[in-house]
Amino acid sequence: MLRLLALTLILAGCTTQAKTPDALEARTVPVRTAEVTEGSAVEPIRSSGRLASKAEVDLSFKIGGIVASLLVDEGDRVQQGQLLARLDLSEIDAQVRQAQAGLTKAERDMQRMDALLQDSVVTLEQWENTGTALDVAQSAVDVAQFNRTYAEIRAPASGRILTRTVEQNELVSPGQSIVTLGSDADGWVVRVGLADRDIVKLQRGDRATLYFDAYDGQSFEGVVTEIADAADAMTGTFEVEVAVRERTARLKSGFIARVDLFPSDATAYPLIPLAALAEADGTEATVFLPNPDGVLAERHRITVGRIVGEHVTVRQGLAPGQAVITDGTAYLSDGAPIQIVE
């Protein structure tokens, strides 16, 4: 009986030893690899900004006074030269008449001085002082008439009223914004702020793509039209102006735009097949590399960029010439045995 038990244990041990290599071979994952290559790709620069008319003008009165009439509301379309607002002209017209009366008196005084000077009744100095008074009176008329002209606000260009900040019969001060006009002549622009590492990649004429929450899923083409040469003192960023090429969509000043800017000069990046990504979360991804002996899989974290066809750019973590596992990644874990097949 003891001999039979011993023989059974020996046979069982032999069976276990015979199955061990097969079990290990079953756990070995066949994989394929690809070489990390280098290619040129345009990585977009992402930012955001506010939509505005290219020419937004705050219109105001040169002098203060009481608003007699406001002829436009927010959203109204106006034509160049159209009357938008006017002050109460009672006081202003009185100032014009006063200045004109002073000019009339100065002209009479000058006529008398001319006659008296010929008769040698007055001195040359008195005649010159009267001439100076005449010039002063003429200047006073010019100022009063100029102020009378700018007691009205007229549209400097055709466009749309974006804001109106006062109401009729309200007392306003000189230079206070009354309405903001967005001109149609130069279209819409989005201004974004970029860091110094991004601003050096851009140049005028570079392409841009814009997205607005108001138009979910729709993109708008744009082009870089202006690039600041100096950083903003408050934010430290450089302002870039992007002109929106779309003119048929119903856009409104103040829309927030997400902007992708595409530099015209492509940058060389390592490229790997999309199939090599075992998992990805935003710009962070995981790939598997064969170890130096080519028998084990090593988990490796990388930073990816833009998808280019069936490849993805690698910003950090891999270099051209390395091998990356492309097939079989779903069955791998860190340190798993692998067999590289053609």
PDB file of C-alpha atoms in Angstrom, residues 16 151 204 229 234 246 297 333 335 340:
ATOM      1  CA  THR A  16       3.178  18.535 -12.908  1.00  0.00           C
ATOM      2  CA  ALA A 151     -23.883 117.809 -29.982  1.00  0.00           C
ATOM      3  CA  ARG A 204       0.116  86.322 -40.251  1.00  0.00           C
ATOM      4  CA  ASP A 229       4.882  92.628 -30.787  1.00  0.00           C
ATOM      5  CA  MET A 234      -1.238  92.707 -16.877  1.00  0.00           C
ATOM      6  CA  GLU A 246     -17.854  83.148 -42.137  1.00  0.00           C
ATOM      7  CA  ALA A 297       6.384  43.631 -22.022  1.00  0.00           C
ATOM      8  CA  SER A 333       0.262  43.586 -18.331  1.00  0.00           C
ATOM      9  CA  GLY A 335       6.129  42.259 -17.105  1.00  0.00           C
ATOM     10  CA  ILE A 340       7.455  38.818 -31.077  1.00  0.00           C
TER      11      ILE A 340
END
